[in-house]
Amino acid sequence: MNNNRGRGLQPNALGTFDTVVMAIAGSAPAYSVAATTAVLVGAVGLASPAALLYCALPMTGIALAFSCLSRIDVNAGASYSWVGRTLHPFLGFISGWALVVSATIFMVAGSLPAGSMTLALFDQDLADDTALATVVGAAWFVAMLLVVLGGARLTVRAQLAMSGVELAVLALFAGLALFHTDNARAFDWSWFGFGHFDGMAGFASGALVAAFYYWGWDVTSNLSEETRDSRRTTGLAGLIGLGVVFLLFEVFTIAVNVILSSKQIDDNDANVLGVLGQEVWPGIGGKLLVVAVMLSTIATLETTLIQVTRSLFAMGRDRTMPAALGRVHPRWNTPWVAVTVVGAVALAMFVAANALGSVGEILSDAISAIGLQIAVYYGLAGLAAVVAYRKTLLRSAADFVLGGVWPLFGALFMFWIFVESLGELDTAAIAIGIGGLAVGLVPMLWYWRRGSDYYRPARLDATRTIEAEYVPIGSAPLGTRVHEGLSTDF
């Protein structure tokens, strides 16, 4: 194994606890509540706890699908590989491209609040300056870029520190919120019903935003080639991470409904959690939660970078994107070309973001656009699991429900909210969401015509396990589907 060092991603770098932390950080609980609550409340009002609950059920089906698929195909591309080997290579590429585009958009949508929250620690007026927030956010982004470039072990150490502080602060304020007495309104169980939704279209809009809340737990699958016992660990960690963030999202969304007025939410669309902290613990509370949001945002920038760079790495390795993206640094065992390219594109987008408006306006359109793209690749992965496990579904009731019914329900739900929400979103969000997916048709058709073997896949089947053969670097012919360097299936 040592002779292959530098030729592939670093194997066995992450353990089970590390991977669970990465799953939680990927969903960014503090950031999601702070940046997305105003958007969710704008879409569904007091029904925000219901939107999160009813999206969590199909999202669990998607997490089960990822868990099932990761057991039979360990691949840094995750849904890109799975969907291509079960449904169709074109759909597989679109699945991977949807992740790449949504993650790239998020790097701007996430970096702006990181800059804004950092400035808010010193002066709230500075935090409202989009240009300055962009500069500071870009600085944090570059820092995380360097951490990701430094390897999986450095990445997880940084993640443990940031997410540890974030979760401790959130747990403290969850407890304080329970005993807060100066409330804007009384708790009402109807917030978990359907009565507050404006019809099915309104429910779909809320579910689309809720999907953005949860997005990110699947980073564990993109890290599968770098995880110990990855066939078991990556899926389990994703499910645990999803469960933890669901509880945090519900607690803080209920607290926002109870403690903050509609005007407070509207006036602080990018800093709802900071205002909540100030209400719960005047003086220091707002600052502490701003720190939690800042760390959460920076932490999820790191996990998003991992997702997009590992996906591009898998695409470069398969020659469905430029082959240089599949190159690995000889010392750090990271896809350094993919990291560099993503960094350059994101920094260019930071500059463009200054012309788009305020932090809140940028977040609203970006969140809706990303929600559309998430629905596409999650939905395709859910279908892929059902197809891959179709021969085993009748072995037991558990296999039928956990490997078939629930993932299928999750997939159909994702496709439904995608179609239903198109009529509710504004033109900018649809243009970003659909336009971003359409751009992927260009490299897909180009490399298909060049004869990449990705488009002639070995079918993925749960009755057998895909084993990747080791091929010395430089010896694989152009367009091959085998992976150069370290075996990617441990």
Short mmCIF file of C-alpha atoms in Angstrom, two decimals:
data_model
loop_
_atom_site.label_atom_id
_atom_site.label_comp_id
_atom_site.label_asym_id
_atom_site.label_seq_id
_atom_site.Cartn_x
_atom_site.Cartn_y
_atom_site.Cartn_z
CA MET A 1 0.00 0.00 0.00
CA ASN A 2 2.80 2.43 0.78
CA ASN A 3 4.20 2.08 -2.74
CA ASN A 4 0.99 3.62 -4.03
CA ARG A 5 1.14 6.69 -1.83
CA GLY A 6 0.23 9.84 -3.73
CA ARG A 7 -1.55 7.94 -6.52
CA GLY A 8 -5.03 8.00 -5.04
CA LEU A 9 -7.10 9.51 -2.25
CA GLN A 10 -5.83 8.76 1.25
CA PRO A 11 -7.47 5.54 2.48
CA ASN A 12 -8.60 4.95 6.10
CA ALA A 13 -8.12 8.61 7.05
CA LEU A 14 -11.52 8.94 8.78
CA GLY A 15 -13.21 6.81 11.45
CA THR A 16 -16.88 6.49 12.37
CA PHE A 17 -16.95 9.44 14.81
CA ASP A 18 -15.11 11.65 12.33
CA THR A 19 -17.60 10.77 9.61
CA VAL A 20 -20.63 11.49 11.84
CA VAL A 21 -19.16 14.92 12.63
CA MET A 22 -18.69 15.54 8.91
CA ALA A 23 -22.34 14.60 8.26
CA ILE A 24 -23.60 17.04 10.90
CA ALA A 25 -21.26 19.77 9.70
CA GLY A 26 -22.38 19.17 6.12
CA SER A 27 -25.95 20.15 7.02
CA ALA A 28 -24.62 23.16 8.99
CA PRO A 29 -27.34 23.41 11.68
CA ALA A 30 -26.50 26.93 12.91
CA TYR A 31 -25.99 28.34 9.43
CA SER A 32 -29.14 26.71 8.05
CA VAL A 33 -31.32 28.14 10.83
CA ALA A 34 -29.73 31.59 10.59
CA ALA A 35 -29.68 31.96 6.81
CA THR A 36 -32.75 29.97 5.80
CA THR A 37 -35.40 30.55 8.48
CA ALA A 38 -36.53 33.87 6.98
CA VAL A 39 -36.85 32.21 3.56
CA LEU A 40 -38.81 29.28 5.04
CA VAL A 41 -41.11 31.57 7.06
CA GLY A 42 -41.65 33.67 3.95
CA ALA A 43 -42.73 30.53 2.08
CA VAL A 44 -44.93 28.82 4.71
CA GLY A 45 -45.26 31.16 7.71
CA LEU A 46 -45.88 29.39 11.01
CA ALA A 47 -45.86 26.00 9.24
CA SER A 48 -42.05 25.96 9.16
CA PRO A 49 -41.81 23.14 11.79
CA ALA A 50 -44.25 21.09 9.68
CA ALA A 51 -42.24 21.69 6.49
CA LEU A 52 -39.09 20.44 8.22
CA LEU A 53 -40.89 17.40 9.64
CA TYR A 54 -42.57 16.34 6.40
CA CYS A 55 -39.37 16.83 4.43
CA ALA A 56 -37.38 14.81 7.00
CA LEU A 57 -39.41 11.65 6.31
CA PRO A 58 -38.61 11.38 2.57
CA MET A 59 -35.10 12.70 3.24
CA THR A 60 -34.57 9.71 5.52
CA GLY A 61 -35.57 7.54 2.56
CA ILE A 62 -32.83 9.20 0.50
CA ALA A 63 -30.34 8.67 3.33
CA LEU A 64 -31.31 4.97 3.36
CA ALA A 65 -30.76 4.89 -0.40
CA PHE A 66 -27.26 6.37 0.01
CA SER A 67 -26.54 3.85 2.76
CA CYS A 68 -27.64 0.93 0.57
CA LEU A 69 -25.71 2.13 -2.48
CA SER A 70 -22.51 2.86 -0.57
CA ARG A 71 -22.45 -0.76 0.55
CA ILE A 72 -22.13 -2.02 -3.04
CA ASP A 73 -20.09 0.74 -4.73
CA VAL A 74 -17.46 2.78 -2.88
CA ASN A 75 -16.86 5.80 -5.08
CA ALA A 76 -15.96 9.45 -4.38
CA GLY A 77 -18.51 10.44 -7.02
CA ALA A 78 -21.34 8.80 -5.02
CA SER A 79 -24.65 9.42 -6.86
CA TYR A 80 -22.75 10.24 -10.06
CA SER A 81 -21.44 6.66 -10.12
CA TRP A 82 -24.53 4.94 -8.70
CA VAL A 83 -27.11 6.57 -10.96
CA GLY A 84 -24.90 6.07 -14.02
CA ARG A 85 -24.58 2.34 -13.30
CA THR A 86 -28.24 1.71 -12.55
CA LEU A 87 -30.50 4.14 -14.44
CA HIS A 88 -28.47 5.62 -17.32
CA PRO A 89 -25.02 7.24 -17.68
CA PHE A 90 -26.61 10.50 -18.88
CA LEU A 91 -28.71 10.65 -15.71
CA GLY A 92 -25.63 9.75 -13.68
CA PHE A 93 -23.69 12.64 -15.14
CA ILE A 94 -26.59 15.06 -14.53
CA SER A 95 -26.76 13.77 -10.95
CA GLY A 96 -23.08 14.52 -10.40
CA TRP A 97 -23.33 17.82 -12.24
CA ALA A 98 -26.31 18.90 -10.07
CA LEU A 99 -24.11 18.41 -7.00
CA VAL A 100 -21.21 20.28 -8.56
CA VAL A 101 -23.35 23.27 -9.56
CA SER A 102 -25.34 23.45 -6.30
CA ALA A 103 -22.16 23.21 -4.25
CA THR A 104 -20.45 25.91 -6.32
CA ILE A 105 -23.44 28.25 -5.94
CA PHE A 106 -23.46 27.54 -2.22
CA MET A 107 -19.86 28.62 -1.87
CA VAL A 108 -21.00 32.13 -2.70
CA ALA A 109 -24.27 31.86 -0.76
CA GLY A 110 -22.35 30.47 2.23
CA SER A 111 -19.28 32.67 2.11
CA LEU A 112 -21.29 35.90 2.18
CA PRO A 113 -22.91 35.09 5.57
CA ALA A 114 -19.52 33.91 6.89
CA GLY A 115 -18.13 37.36 6.10
CA SER A 116 -21.23 39.11 7.38
CA MET A 117 -21.22 37.18 10.68
CA THR A 118 -17.53 37.87 11.21
CA LEU A 119 -18.11 41.60 10.74
CA ALA A 120 -21.19 41.49 13.02
CA LEU A 121 -18.94 40.50 15.91
CA PHE A 122 -17.38 43.96 15.66
CA ASP A 123 -20.04 46.25 14.15
CA GLN A 124 -23.53 45.39 12.87
CA ASP A 125 -23.40 48.22 10.31
CA LEU A 126 -20.31 46.65 8.74
CA ALA A 127 -22.15 43.33 8.47
CA ASP A 128 -24.71 44.92 6.12
CA ASP A 129 -22.00 46.02 3.66
CA THR A 130 -22.20 43.39 0.88
CA ALA A 131 -18.83 44.31 -0.64
CA LEU A 132 -16.98 44.06 2.66
CA ALA A 133 -18.83 40.85 3.61
CA THR A 134 -17.76 39.41 0.25
CA VAL A 135 -14.08 40.19 0.90
CA VAL A 136 -14.10 38.68 4.40
CA GLY A 137 -16.15 35.68 3.23
CA ALA A 138 -13.71 35.11 0.39
CA ALA A 139 -10.86 35.12 2.90
CA TRP A 140 -12.59 32.39 4.94
CA PHE A 141 -13.24 30.46 1.74
CA VAL A 142 -9.57 30.57 0.76
CA ALA A 143 -8.62 29.39 4.27
CA MET A 144 -10.96 26.38 3.97
CA LEU A 145 -9.64 25.74 0.46
CA LEU A 146 -6.13 25.38 1.89
CA VAL A 147 -7.37 23.09 4.67
CA VAL A 148 -9.13 20.80 2.16
CA LEU A 149 -6.02 20.83 -0.01
CA GLY A 150 -3.98 19.70 3.02
CA GLY A 151 -5.70 16.31 3.21
CA ALA A 152 -8.55 14.43 4.86
CA ARG A 153 -6.94 14.21 8.31
CA LEU A 154 -6.28 17.97 8.50
CA THR A 155 -9.82 18.57 7.24
CA VAL A 156 -11.44 16.48 9.94
CA ARG A 157 -9.31 18.03 12.72
CA ALA A 158 -10.45 21.49 11.70
CA GLN A 159 -14.02 20.21 11.48
CA LEU A 160 -13.94 18.72 14.98
CA ALA A 161 -12.85 22.06 16.46
CA MET A 162 -15.38 24.21 14.60
CA SER A 163 -18.38 21.88 14.87
CA GLY A 164 -17.62 21.08 18.52
CA VAL A 165 -17.95 24.73 19.54
CA GLU A 166 -21.00 25.22 17.31
CA LEU A 167 -22.91 22.25 18.74
CA ALA A 168 -22.05 23.21 22.33
CA VAL A 169 -23.43 26.73 21.81
CA LEU A 170 -26.57 25.41 20.09
CA ALA A 171 -27.23 22.94 22.90
CA LEU A 172 -26.88 25.76 25.47
CA PHE A 173 -29.36 28.01 23.66
CA ALA A 174 -31.80 25.19 23.00
CA GLY A 175 -32.01 24.80 26.78
CA LEU A 176 -32.29 28.55 27.41
CA ALA A 177 -35.07 28.90 24.83
CA LEU A 178 -37.20 26.36 26.70
CA PHE A 179 -37.27 28.62 29.78
CA HIS A 180 -37.72 31.93 27.96
CA THR A 181 -40.92 33.68 29.09
CA ASP A 182 -41.12 36.91 27.06
CA ASN A 183 -42.69 35.30 23.99
CA ALA A 184 -44.24 36.81 20.85
CA ARG A 185 -46.80 33.98 20.63
CA ALA A 186 -47.78 30.77 22.42
CA PHE A 187 -46.67 27.37 21.14
CA ASP A 188 -49.33 25.69 19.00
CA TRP A 189 -49.40 22.05 17.88
CA SER A 190 -51.08 23.19 14.66
CA TRP A 191 -47.63 24.28 13.47
CA PHE A 192 -47.02 20.59 12.71
CA GLY A 193 -50.22 20.23 10.66
CA PHE A 194 -51.16 21.20 7.13
CA GLY A 195 -53.51 24.04 8.06
CA HIS A 196 -50.90 26.82 7.73
CA PHE A 197 -49.78 25.83 4.21
CA ASP A 198 -51.17 27.79 1.27
CA GLY A 199 -52.32 24.69 -0.62
CA MET A 200 -50.11 22.02 -2.14
CA ALA A 201 -48.02 24.53 -4.09
CA GLY A 202 -47.23 26.34 -0.83
CA PHE A 203 -46.33 23.06 0.82
CA ALA A 204 -43.99 22.22 -2.09
CA SER A 205 -42.26 25.61 -1.76
CA GLY A 206 -41.69 24.99 1.93
CA ALA A 207 -40.42 21.46 1.30
CA LEU A 208 -37.97 22.77 -1.30
CA VAL A 209 -36.49 25.18 1.24
CA ALA A 210 -36.49 22.43 3.89
CA ALA A 211 -34.49 20.23 1.52
CA PHE A 212 -31.80 22.92 1.55
CA TYR A 213 -31.76 22.78 5.37
CA TYR A 214 -30.92 19.09 5.34
CA TRP A 215 -28.60 19.07 2.34
CA GLY A 216 -24.99 18.16 3.10
CA TRP A 217 -25.18 15.01 5.25
CA ASP A 218 -24.27 13.01 2.12
CA VAL A 219 -20.70 14.35 2.22
CA THR A 220 -19.97 11.05 3.98
CA SER A 221 -20.51 9.21 0.68
CA ASN A 222 -18.10 11.51 -1.16
CA LEU A 223 -15.53 10.67 1.53
CA SER A 224 -16.06 6.91 1.18
CA GLU A 225 -12.68 6.27 -0.46
CA GLU A 226 -11.00 7.93 2.53
CA THR A 227 -13.05 6.24 5.30
CA ARG A 228 -12.33 3.09 7.31
CA ASP A 229 -14.90 0.31 6.83
CA SER A 230 -16.64 2.68 4.41
CA ARG A 231 -19.30 0.22 3.23
CA ARG A 232 -20.86 0.37 6.70
CA THR A 233 -19.62 3.69 8.06
CA THR A 234 -20.62 6.21 5.41
CA GLY A 235 -24.31 5.27 5.31
CA LEU A 236 -24.62 4.93 9.09
CA ALA A 237 -22.93 8.31 9.66
CA GLY A 238 -25.27 9.97 7.15
CA LEU A 239 -28.35 8.62 8.94
CA ILE A 240 -27.05 9.66 12.39
CA GLY A 241 -26.10 13.12 11.12
CA LEU A 242 -29.54 13.58 9.55
CA GLY A 243 -31.22 12.63 12.82
CA VAL A 244 -29.15 15.07 14.88
CA VAL A 245 -29.72 18.04 12.60
CA PHE A 246 -33.46 17.26 12.37
CA LEU A 247 -33.78 17.66 16.14
CA LEU A 248 -31.75 20.89 16.13
CA PHE A 249 -33.74 22.34 13.24
CA GLU A 250 -37.08 21.61 14.90
CA VAL A 251 -36.03 23.02 18.30
CA PHE A 252 -34.75 26.29 16.86
CA THR A 253 -37.55 26.73 14.33
CA ILE A 254 -40.13 26.32 17.09
CA ALA A 255 -38.12 28.79 19.22
CA VAL A 256 -38.18 31.32 16.36
CA ASN A 257 -41.96 30.91 16.00
CA VAL A 258 -42.48 31.39 19.74
CA ILE A 259 -39.97 34.11 20.59
CA LEU A 260 -39.62 36.31 17.48
CA SER A 261 -42.30 38.41 15.80
CA SER A 262 -42.86 38.34 12.06
CA LYS A 263 -41.32 41.83 11.82
CA GLN A 264 -38.16 40.70 13.62
CA ILE A 265 -37.79 37.79 11.19
CA ASP A 266 -38.35 40.01 8.14
CA ASP A 267 -35.95 42.70 9.34
CA ASN A 268 -33.15 40.22 10.06
CA ASP A 269 -33.45 37.82 7.14
CA ALA A 270 -29.76 36.81 7.17
CA ASN A 271 -29.26 36.91 10.96
CA VAL A 272 -32.36 35.40 12.56
CA LEU A 273 -30.34 33.27 14.95
CA GLY A 274 -28.35 36.26 16.23
CA VAL A 275 -31.59 38.11 17.03
CA LEU A 276 -32.97 34.99 18.74
CA GLY A 277 -29.83 34.78 20.87
CA GLN A 278 -30.17 38.43 21.87
CA GLU A 279 -33.78 37.81 22.96
CA VAL A 280 -32.92 34.69 24.96
CA TRP A 281 -29.74 36.07 26.57
CA PRO A 282 -29.54 39.87 26.19
CA GLY A 283 -26.06 41.26 25.83
CA ILE A 284 -23.90 38.21 25.20
CA GLY A 285 -26.43 35.80 23.70
CA GLY A 286 -26.53 37.38 20.26
CA LYS A 287 -22.75 37.43 20.03
CA LEU A 288 -22.42 33.77 21.05
CA LEU A 289 -24.91 32.60 18.46
CA VAL A 290 -23.24 34.78 15.83
CA VAL A 291 -20.00 32.92 16.65
CA ALA A 292 -21.85 29.60 16.28
CA VAL A 293 -23.29 30.64 12.92
CA MET A 294 -19.92 31.88 11.73
CA LEU A 295 -18.22 28.59 12.67
CA SER A 296 -21.08 26.57 11.17
CA THR A 297 -20.84 28.47 7.91
CA ILE A 298 -17.09 28.07 7.68
CA ALA A 299 -17.40 24.37 8.58
CA THR A 300 -19.98 23.72 5.90
CA LEU A 301 -17.87 25.56 3.33
CA GLU A 302 -15.26 22.92 4.07
CA THR A 303 -17.65 19.97 3.65
CA THR A 304 -19.12 21.50 0.47
CA LEU A 305 -15.62 21.87 -0.95
CA ILE A 306 -15.07 18.19 -0.22
CA GLN A 307 -18.26 17.22 -2.02
CA VAL A 308 -17.62 19.24 -5.16
CA THR A 309 -13.90 18.43 -5.44
CA ARG A 310 -14.42 14.69 -4.86
CA SER A 311 -17.22 14.67 -7.43
CA LEU A 312 -15.03 16.46 -9.99
CA PHE A 313 -12.18 14.10 -9.11
CA ALA A 314 -14.38 11.11 -9.92
CA MET A 315 -15.50 12.73 -13.17
CA GLY A 316 -11.91 13.52 -14.19
CA ARG A 317 -10.85 9.98 -13.31
CA ASP A 318 -13.63 8.62 -15.54
CA ARG A 319 -12.78 11.09 -18.34
CA THR A 320 -16.29 12.58 -18.33
CA MET A 321 -14.64 15.89 -17.47
CA PRO A 322 -11.05 17.00 -18.18
CA ALA A 323 -8.73 14.20 -17.00
CA ALA A 324 -6.56 16.69 -15.07
CA LEU A 325 -9.36 16.93 -12.47
CA GLY A 326 -8.56 13.33 -11.52
CA ARG A 327 -4.97 14.13 -10.55
CA VAL A 328 -3.99 13.67 -6.90
CA HIS A 329 -1.29 15.59 -5.04
CA PRO A 330 1.71 13.30 -4.39
CA ARG A 331 2.07 14.41 -0.76
CA TRP A 332 -1.41 15.30 0.50
CA ASN A 333 -3.42 12.69 -1.46
CA THR A 334 -6.01 15.31 -2.41
CA PRO A 335 -7.42 16.17 -5.86
CA TRP A 336 -5.41 19.37 -6.07
CA VAL A 337 -6.40 20.31 -9.63
CA ALA A 338 -10.11 20.03 -8.78
CA VAL A 339 -9.56 22.08 -5.61
CA THR A 340 -7.72 24.78 -7.55
CA VAL A 341 -10.34 24.98 -10.30
CA VAL A 342 -13.23 25.17 -7.84
CA GLY A 343 -11.42 27.88 -5.90
CA ALA A 344 -10.86 30.00 -9.00
CA VAL A 345 -14.47 29.67 -10.19
CA ALA A 346 -15.91 30.46 -6.76
CA LEU A 347 -13.70 33.52 -6.30
CA ALA A 348 -14.85 34.82 -9.68
CA MET A 349 -18.45 34.32 -8.57
CA PHE A 350 -17.74 36.29 -5.37
CA VAL A 351 -16.84 39.28 -7.50
CA ALA A 352 -20.02 38.89 -9.57
CA ALA A 353 -22.15 38.56 -6.42
CA ASN A 354 -21.47 42.18 -5.49
CA ALA A 355 -23.67 43.30 -8.37
CA LEU A 356 -26.63 41.13 -7.34
CA GLY A 357 -27.89 42.98 -4.26
CA SER A 358 -27.91 42.52 -0.50
CA VAL A 359 -26.80 39.42 1.39
CA GLY A 360 -30.44 38.53 2.09
CA GLU A 361 -31.52 38.85 -1.55
CA ILE A 362 -28.60 36.72 -2.77
CA LEU A 363 -29.40 34.05 -0.18
CA SER A 364 -33.08 33.83 -1.10
CA ASP A 365 -32.54 33.15 -4.81
CA ALA A 366 -29.54 30.89 -4.22
CA ILE A 367 -31.35 28.73 -1.65
CA SER A 368 -34.31 28.15 -3.97
CA ALA A 369 -32.04 27.38 -6.95
CA ILE A 370 -29.94 24.96 -4.92
CA GLY A 371 -33.13 23.31 -3.68
CA LEU A 372 -34.09 22.46 -7.27
CA GLN A 373 -30.70 20.90 -7.95
CA ILE A 374 -30.72 18.97 -4.67
CA ALA A 375 -34.13 17.53 -5.55
CA VAL A 376 -32.73 16.23 -8.85
CA TYR A 377 -29.70 14.35 -7.56
CA TYR A 378 -31.35 13.10 -4.37
CA GLY A 379 -34.35 11.87 -6.35
CA LEU A 380 -32.18 10.04 -8.88
CA ALA A 381 -30.17 8.40 -6.09
CA GLY A 382 -33.38 7.17 -4.47
CA LEU A 383 -34.47 5.52 -7.72
CA ALA A 384 -30.99 4.08 -8.24
CA ALA A 385 -31.16 2.28 -4.87
CA VAL A 386 -34.47 0.65 -5.73
CA VAL A 387 -33.14 -0.54 -9.11
CA ALA A 388 -29.84 -1.80 -7.65
CA TYR A 389 -31.64 -3.75 -4.89
CA ARG A 390 -34.64 -4.90 -6.93
CA LYS A 391 -33.59 -8.59 -6.75
CA THR A 392 -33.31 -8.55 -2.94
CA LEU A 393 -36.43 -6.59 -1.95
CA LEU A 394 -38.61 -9.64 -1.27
CA ARG A 395 -36.12 -11.37 1.02
CA SER A 396 -37.68 -9.80 4.13
CA ALA A 397 -40.07 -7.07 5.23
CA ALA A 398 -37.11 -4.92 6.30
CA ASP A 399 -35.48 -5.23 2.88
CA PHE A 400 -38.77 -4.32 1.21
CA VAL A 401 -39.38 -1.21 3.33
CA LEU A 402 -35.85 0.08 3.96
CA GLY A 403 -34.41 -0.82 0.56
CA GLY A 404 -37.46 -0.27 -1.62
CA VAL A 405 -40.55 1.54 -0.34
CA TRP A 406 -38.87 4.27 1.70
CA PRO A 407 -36.15 5.21 -0.85
CA LEU A 408 -38.80 5.17 -3.62
CA PHE A 409 -41.04 7.43 -1.54
CA GLY A 410 -38.09 9.78 -0.99
CA ALA A 411 -37.29 9.87 -4.70
CA LEU A 412 -40.88 10.55 -5.78
CA PHE A 413 -41.21 13.27 -3.15
CA MET A 414 -38.06 15.00 -4.42
CA PHE A 415 -39.31 14.94 -8.01
CA TRP A 416 -42.72 16.18 -6.90
CA ILE A 417 -41.39 19.23 -5.05
CA PHE A 418 -39.13 19.98 -8.04
CA VAL A 419 -42.07 20.11 -10.46
CA GLU A 420 -44.57 21.68 -8.08
CA SER A 421 -42.29 24.48 -6.94
CA LEU A 422 -41.44 25.66 -10.47
CA GLY A 423 -44.69 27.61 -10.59
CA GLU A 424 -43.96 29.33 -7.26
CA LEU A 425 -40.33 30.43 -7.68
CA ASP A 426 -39.25 33.71 -9.23
CA THR A 427 -37.45 33.91 -12.55
CA ALA A 428 -33.98 34.39 -11.07
CA ALA A 429 -34.17 31.24 -8.93
CA ILE A 430 -35.46 29.13 -11.83
CA ALA A 431 -32.83 30.54 -14.20
CA ILE A 432 -30.03 29.71 -11.75
CA GLY A 433 -31.43 26.28 -10.88
CA ILE A 434 -32.44 25.00 -14.33
CA GLY A 435 -29.80 26.96 -16.24
CA GLY A 436 -27.06 25.53 -14.07
CA LEU A 437 -28.23 21.99 -14.87
CA ALA A 438 -28.54 22.75 -18.60
CA VAL A 439 -24.91 23.89 -18.79
CA GLY A 440 -23.90 20.34 -17.86
CA LEU A 441 -25.25 19.03 -21.16
CA VAL A 442 -22.21 20.49 -22.95
CA PRO A 443 -19.44 18.45 -21.21
CA MET A 444 -21.75 15.43 -21.00
CA LEU A 445 -22.29 15.24 -24.76
CA TRP A 446 -18.67 16.20 -25.54
CA TYR A 447 -17.12 13.39 -23.51
CA TRP A 448 -19.82 10.93 -24.55
CA ARG A 449 -18.82 11.51 -28.17
CA ARG A 450 -15.16 11.05 -27.22
CA GLY A 451 -15.96 7.55 -26.01
CA SER A 452 -15.52 7.64 -22.23
CA ASP A 453 -16.20 4.17 -20.86
CA TYR A 454 -18.36 5.76 -18.17
CA TYR A 455 -21.05 5.73 -20.86
CA ARG A 456 -20.67 1.94 -21.23
CA PRO A 457 -20.99 1.03 -17.56
CA ALA A 458 -20.91 -2.25 -15.69
CA ARG A 459 -24.40 -2.51 -14.20
CA LEU A 460 -24.68 -2.00 -10.46
CA ASP A 461 -26.42 -4.89 -8.74
CA ALA A 462 -26.84 -5.53 -5.01
CA THR A 463 -26.35 -9.26 -5.53
CA ARG A 464 -22.67 -8.63 -6.24
CA THR A 465 -20.11 -6.06 -5.10
CA ILE A 466 -18.22 -3.79 -7.47
CA GLU A 467 -14.49 -4.29 -7.06
CA ALA A 468 -12.10 -1.72 -8.56
CA GLU A 469 -8.83 -3.13 -9.81
CA TYR A 470 -5.55 -1.34 -9.11
CA VAL A 471 -3.96 0.06 -12.24
CA PRO A 472 -0.52 1.73 -11.98
CA ILE A 473 -0.72 5.42 -12.72
CA GLY A 474 -0.21 6.32 -16.36
CA SER A 475 -0.94 2.82 -17.65
CA ALA A 476 -4.70 3.08 -18.05
CA PRO A 477 -5.82 3.88 -21.60
CA LEU A 478 -7.82 7.03 -22.31
CA GLY A 479 -11.48 6.65 -21.44
CA THR A 480 -11.05 3.65 -19.16
CA ARG A 481 -13.47 3.07 -16.25
CA VAL A 482 -10.86 1.48 -13.96
CA HIS A 483 -9.36 3.77 -11.37
CA GLU A 484 -5.71 4.70 -11.47
CA GLY A 485 -3.68 4.52 -8.27
CA LEU A 486 -5.04 3.16 -5.03
CA SER A 487 -7.92 0.74 -5.20
CA THR A 488 -11.09 2.67 -4.39
CA ASP A 489 -12.95 -0.28 -2.92
CA PHE A 490 -11.59 -1.37 0.45
#
